[in-house]
Coordinates of C-alpha atoms in Angstrom, one line a residue:
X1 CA -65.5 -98.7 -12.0
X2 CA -62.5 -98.9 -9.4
X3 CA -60.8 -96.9 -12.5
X4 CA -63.3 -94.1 -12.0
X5 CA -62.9 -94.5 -8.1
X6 CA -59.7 -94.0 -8.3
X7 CA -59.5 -91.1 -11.0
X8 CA -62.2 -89.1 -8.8
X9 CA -60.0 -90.1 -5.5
X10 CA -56.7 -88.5 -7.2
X11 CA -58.8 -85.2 -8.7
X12 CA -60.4 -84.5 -5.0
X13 CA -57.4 -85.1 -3.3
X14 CA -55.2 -83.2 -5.6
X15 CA -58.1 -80.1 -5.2
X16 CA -57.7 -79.9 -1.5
X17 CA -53.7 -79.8 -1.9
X18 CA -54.1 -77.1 -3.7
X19 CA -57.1 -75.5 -1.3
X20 CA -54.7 -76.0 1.2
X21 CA -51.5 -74.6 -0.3
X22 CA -53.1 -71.6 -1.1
X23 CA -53.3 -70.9 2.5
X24 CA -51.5 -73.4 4.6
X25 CA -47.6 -72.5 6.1
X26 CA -48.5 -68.6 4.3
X27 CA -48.7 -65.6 6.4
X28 CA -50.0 -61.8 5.1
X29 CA -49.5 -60.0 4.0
X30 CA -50.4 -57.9 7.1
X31 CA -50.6 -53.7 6.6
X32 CA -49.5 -52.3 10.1
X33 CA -50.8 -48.4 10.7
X34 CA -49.6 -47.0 14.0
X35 CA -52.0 -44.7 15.7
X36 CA -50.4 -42.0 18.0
X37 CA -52.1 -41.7 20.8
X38 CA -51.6 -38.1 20.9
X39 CA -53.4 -37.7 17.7
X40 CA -50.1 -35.6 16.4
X41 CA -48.3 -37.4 13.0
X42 CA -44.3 -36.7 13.5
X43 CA -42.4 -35.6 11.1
X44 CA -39.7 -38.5 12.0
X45 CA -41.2 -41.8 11.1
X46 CA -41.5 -45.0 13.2
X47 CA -38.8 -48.1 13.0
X48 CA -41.8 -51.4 12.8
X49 CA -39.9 -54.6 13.2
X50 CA -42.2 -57.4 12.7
X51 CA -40.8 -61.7 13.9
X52 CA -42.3 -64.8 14.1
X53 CA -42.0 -65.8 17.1
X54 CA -44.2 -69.3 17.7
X55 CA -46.5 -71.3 16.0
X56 CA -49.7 -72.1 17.9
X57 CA -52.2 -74.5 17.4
X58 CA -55.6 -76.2 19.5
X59 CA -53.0 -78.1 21.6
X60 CA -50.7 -74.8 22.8
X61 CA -47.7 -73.7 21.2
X62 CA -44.8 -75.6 20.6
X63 CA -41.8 -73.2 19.7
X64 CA -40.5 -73.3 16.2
X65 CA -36.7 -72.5 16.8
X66 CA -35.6 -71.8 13.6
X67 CA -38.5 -68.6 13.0
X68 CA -37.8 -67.2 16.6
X69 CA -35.8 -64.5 15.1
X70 CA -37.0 -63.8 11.6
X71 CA -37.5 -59.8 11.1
X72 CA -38.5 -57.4 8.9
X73 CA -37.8 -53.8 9.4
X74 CA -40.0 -51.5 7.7
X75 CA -40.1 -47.3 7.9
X76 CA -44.4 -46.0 8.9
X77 CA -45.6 -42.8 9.2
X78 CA -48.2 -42.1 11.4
X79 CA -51.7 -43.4 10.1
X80 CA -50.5 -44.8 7.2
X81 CA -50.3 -48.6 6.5
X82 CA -47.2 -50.1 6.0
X83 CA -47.5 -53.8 4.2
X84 CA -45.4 -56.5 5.5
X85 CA -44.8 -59.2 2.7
X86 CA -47.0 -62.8 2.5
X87 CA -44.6 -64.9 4.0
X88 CA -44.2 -68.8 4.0
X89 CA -43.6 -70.3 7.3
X90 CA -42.7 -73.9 8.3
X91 CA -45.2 -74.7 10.8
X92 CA -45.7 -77.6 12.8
X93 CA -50.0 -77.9 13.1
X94 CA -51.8 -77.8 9.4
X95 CA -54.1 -75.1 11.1
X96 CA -51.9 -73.4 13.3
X97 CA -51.6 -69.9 13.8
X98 CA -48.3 -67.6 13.8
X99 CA -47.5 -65.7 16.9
X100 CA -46.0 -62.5 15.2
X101 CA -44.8 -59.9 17.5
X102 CA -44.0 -56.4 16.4
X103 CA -42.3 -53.6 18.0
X104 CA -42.3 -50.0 17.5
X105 CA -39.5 -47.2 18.1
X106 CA -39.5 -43.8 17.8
X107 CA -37.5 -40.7 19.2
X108 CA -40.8 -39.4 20.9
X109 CA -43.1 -42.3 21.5
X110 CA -42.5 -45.5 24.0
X111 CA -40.8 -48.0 22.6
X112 CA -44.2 -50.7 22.8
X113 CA -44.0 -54.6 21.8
X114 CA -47.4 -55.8 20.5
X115 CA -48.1 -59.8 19.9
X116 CA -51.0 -61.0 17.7
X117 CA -52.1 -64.7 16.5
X118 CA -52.6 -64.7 13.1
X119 CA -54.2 -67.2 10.9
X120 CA -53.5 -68.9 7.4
X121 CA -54.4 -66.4 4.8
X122 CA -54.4 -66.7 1.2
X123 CA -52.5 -64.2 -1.3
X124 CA -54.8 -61.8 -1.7
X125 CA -55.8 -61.7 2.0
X126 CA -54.6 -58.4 3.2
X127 CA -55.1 -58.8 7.5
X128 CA -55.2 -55.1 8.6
X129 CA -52.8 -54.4 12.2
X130 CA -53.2 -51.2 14.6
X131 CA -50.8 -50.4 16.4
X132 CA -51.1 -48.3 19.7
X133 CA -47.8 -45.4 20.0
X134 CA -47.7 -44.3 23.7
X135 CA -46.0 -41.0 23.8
X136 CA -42.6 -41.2 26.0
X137 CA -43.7 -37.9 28.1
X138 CA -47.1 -40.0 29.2
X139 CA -45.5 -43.1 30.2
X140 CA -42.7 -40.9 32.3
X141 CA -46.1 -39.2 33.7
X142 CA -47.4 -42.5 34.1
X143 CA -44.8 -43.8 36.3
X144 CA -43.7 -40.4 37.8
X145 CA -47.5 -40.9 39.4
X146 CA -47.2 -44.6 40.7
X147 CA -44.1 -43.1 42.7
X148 CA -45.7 -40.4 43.8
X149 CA -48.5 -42.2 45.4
X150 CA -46.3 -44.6 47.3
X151 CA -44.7 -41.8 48.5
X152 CA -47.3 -40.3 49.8
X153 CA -48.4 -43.4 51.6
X154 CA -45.3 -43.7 52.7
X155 CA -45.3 -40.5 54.9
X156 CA -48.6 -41.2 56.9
X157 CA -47.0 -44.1 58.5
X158 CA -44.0 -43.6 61.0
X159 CA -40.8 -44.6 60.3
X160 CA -39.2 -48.0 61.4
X161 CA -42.7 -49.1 60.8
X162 CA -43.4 -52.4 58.2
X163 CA -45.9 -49.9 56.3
X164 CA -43.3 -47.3 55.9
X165 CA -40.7 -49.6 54.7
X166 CA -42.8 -51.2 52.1
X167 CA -44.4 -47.9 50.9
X168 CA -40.6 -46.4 50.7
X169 CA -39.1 -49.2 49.0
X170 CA -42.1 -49.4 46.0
X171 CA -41.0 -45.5 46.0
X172 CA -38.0 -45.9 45.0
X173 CA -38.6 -48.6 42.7
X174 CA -41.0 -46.3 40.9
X175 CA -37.9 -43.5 40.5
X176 CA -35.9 -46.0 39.6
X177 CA -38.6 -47.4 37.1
X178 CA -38.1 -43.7 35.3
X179 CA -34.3 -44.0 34.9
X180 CA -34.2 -47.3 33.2
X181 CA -36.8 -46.9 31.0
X182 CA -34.9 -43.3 29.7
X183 CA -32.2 -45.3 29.6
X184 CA -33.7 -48.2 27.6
X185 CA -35.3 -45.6 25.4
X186 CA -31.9 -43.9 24.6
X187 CA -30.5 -47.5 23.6
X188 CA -33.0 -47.9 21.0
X189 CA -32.4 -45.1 19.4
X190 CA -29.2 -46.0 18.9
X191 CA -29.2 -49.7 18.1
X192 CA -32.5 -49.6 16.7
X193 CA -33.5 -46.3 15.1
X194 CA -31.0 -44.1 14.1
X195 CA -29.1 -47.3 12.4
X196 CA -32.0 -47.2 9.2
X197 CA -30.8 -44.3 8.3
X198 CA -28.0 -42.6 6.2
X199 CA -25.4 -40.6 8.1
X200 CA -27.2 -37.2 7.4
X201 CA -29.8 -38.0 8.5
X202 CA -28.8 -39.5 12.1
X203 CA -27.3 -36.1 12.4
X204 CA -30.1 -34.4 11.9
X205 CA -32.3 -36.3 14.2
X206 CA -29.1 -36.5 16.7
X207 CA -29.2 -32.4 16.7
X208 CA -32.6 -32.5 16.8
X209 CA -33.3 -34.7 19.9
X210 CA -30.4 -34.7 22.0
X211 CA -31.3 -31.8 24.0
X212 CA -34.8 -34.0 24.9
X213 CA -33.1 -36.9 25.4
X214 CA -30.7 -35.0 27.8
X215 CA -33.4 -33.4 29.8
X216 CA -34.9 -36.7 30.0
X217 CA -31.7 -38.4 31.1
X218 CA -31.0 -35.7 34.3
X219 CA -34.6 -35.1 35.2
X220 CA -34.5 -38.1 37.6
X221 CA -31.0 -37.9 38.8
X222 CA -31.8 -40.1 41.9
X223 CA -32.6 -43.3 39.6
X224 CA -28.9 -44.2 39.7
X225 CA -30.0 -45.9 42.6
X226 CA -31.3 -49.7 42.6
X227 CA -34.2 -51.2 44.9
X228 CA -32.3 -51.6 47.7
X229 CA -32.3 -50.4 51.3
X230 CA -29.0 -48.5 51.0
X231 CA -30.8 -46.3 47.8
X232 CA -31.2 -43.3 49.6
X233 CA -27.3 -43.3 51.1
X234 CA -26.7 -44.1 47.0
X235 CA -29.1 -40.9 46.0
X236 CA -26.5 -38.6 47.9
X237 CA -23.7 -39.9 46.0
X238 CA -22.4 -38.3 42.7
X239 CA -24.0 -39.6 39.2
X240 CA -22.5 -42.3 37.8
X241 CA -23.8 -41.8 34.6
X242 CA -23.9 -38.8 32.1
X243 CA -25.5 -38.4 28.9
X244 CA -23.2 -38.1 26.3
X245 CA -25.5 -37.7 23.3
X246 CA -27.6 -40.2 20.8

């Protein structure tokens, strides 16, 4: 009898082992499909880098150091999935989750970080991702109107005042908001974007959107400017920076 305990012991634990490394440690595979927010499907497709980035359980998240930086760089269209491979994680909790955080470039769209928790899945578990693209021209509208508002609150109280000051200085935050995010988009391109592709083709996209980028880059020629009360003596001064091309 304590044979047949025993047998019965070894056969149900050696089932749930097996339950469990179907799914435990294993993430995906997850198909990603970014959705333009303009509804318009480039020709140029987006750069999706997915990384784990911590593993999360009922008691928080302890970090898992040695996943923080573990990408994958895949090449999506618009509206059309792009699979990222089942992957097997060392995890901490036996039902944790995996923070996986993926980020999007593209020469027209904002260059957007998305985080999601997501689960133990088995093999044949496809978990389905959308991704939000926020067109560059609408987040420079975007930011182009915070300023503007502050500005104009700025003006209806008199100078020297505590109200003016604090209106002015969220102002030129704003238009100094617009600079660094061109600038931040022009650095993608190059460390990020044009980098997964062959030498023809970065010239082609370079000759294609250099002369946006560069009417990007001097449409806010103030922004050289920090947040600062000397920014408008710093506004007069000549540019600093010039735009030498993706």
């Amino acid at each position: 009898m304590k044979r047949l305990f025993l047998t019965l012991s070894i056969l149900v634990l050696a089932g749930c082992t097996s339950l469990m490394d179907k799914s435990h440690g294993y993430r995906g595979p997850i198909a990603v499909t970014v959705k333009p927010q303009d509804g318009i499907e480039s020709t140029e497709p987006f750069v999706i880098t997915s990384a784990h980035v911590e593993t999360c359980g009922h008691g928080g998240c302890p970090r898992d150091d040695s996943y923080n930086h573990y990408r994958h760089k895949k090449l999506g269209y618009a509206n059309q999935a792009v699979v990222f491979p089942r992957e097997k994680l060392q995890l901490f909790i036996s039902n944790a989750y995996a923070n996986m955080l993926f980020t999007l470039v593209h020469p027209l769209y904002s260059n957007s970080t998305t985080e999601r928790g997501i689960a133990p899945s088995r093999a044949d578990e496809t978990i389905p991702l959308t991704l939000d693209a926020e067109p560059f021209e609408a987040k420079l509208a975007y930011i182009e109107g915070y300023a503007a508002d502050y500005k104009a609150k700025m003006v209806q109280f008199a100078p020297g005042t505590r109200e003016h000051h604090s209106n002015k200085m969220l102002y030129e935050q704003g238009r100094y908001n617009l600079g660094r995010e061109i600038r931040w988009q022009i650095r993608m391109m190059r460390e990020e974007y044009l980098p997964q592709f062959s030498s023809e083709e970065q010239a082609r996209i370079k000759a294609k959107y250099n002369p946006i980028y560069k009417e990007w880059f001097y449409r806010y020629p103030e922004t050289d400017c920090f947040d600062r009360v000397d920014c408008q003596d710093d506004i007069k001064k000549p540019r600093t920076e010039h735009f030498y091309g993706l």
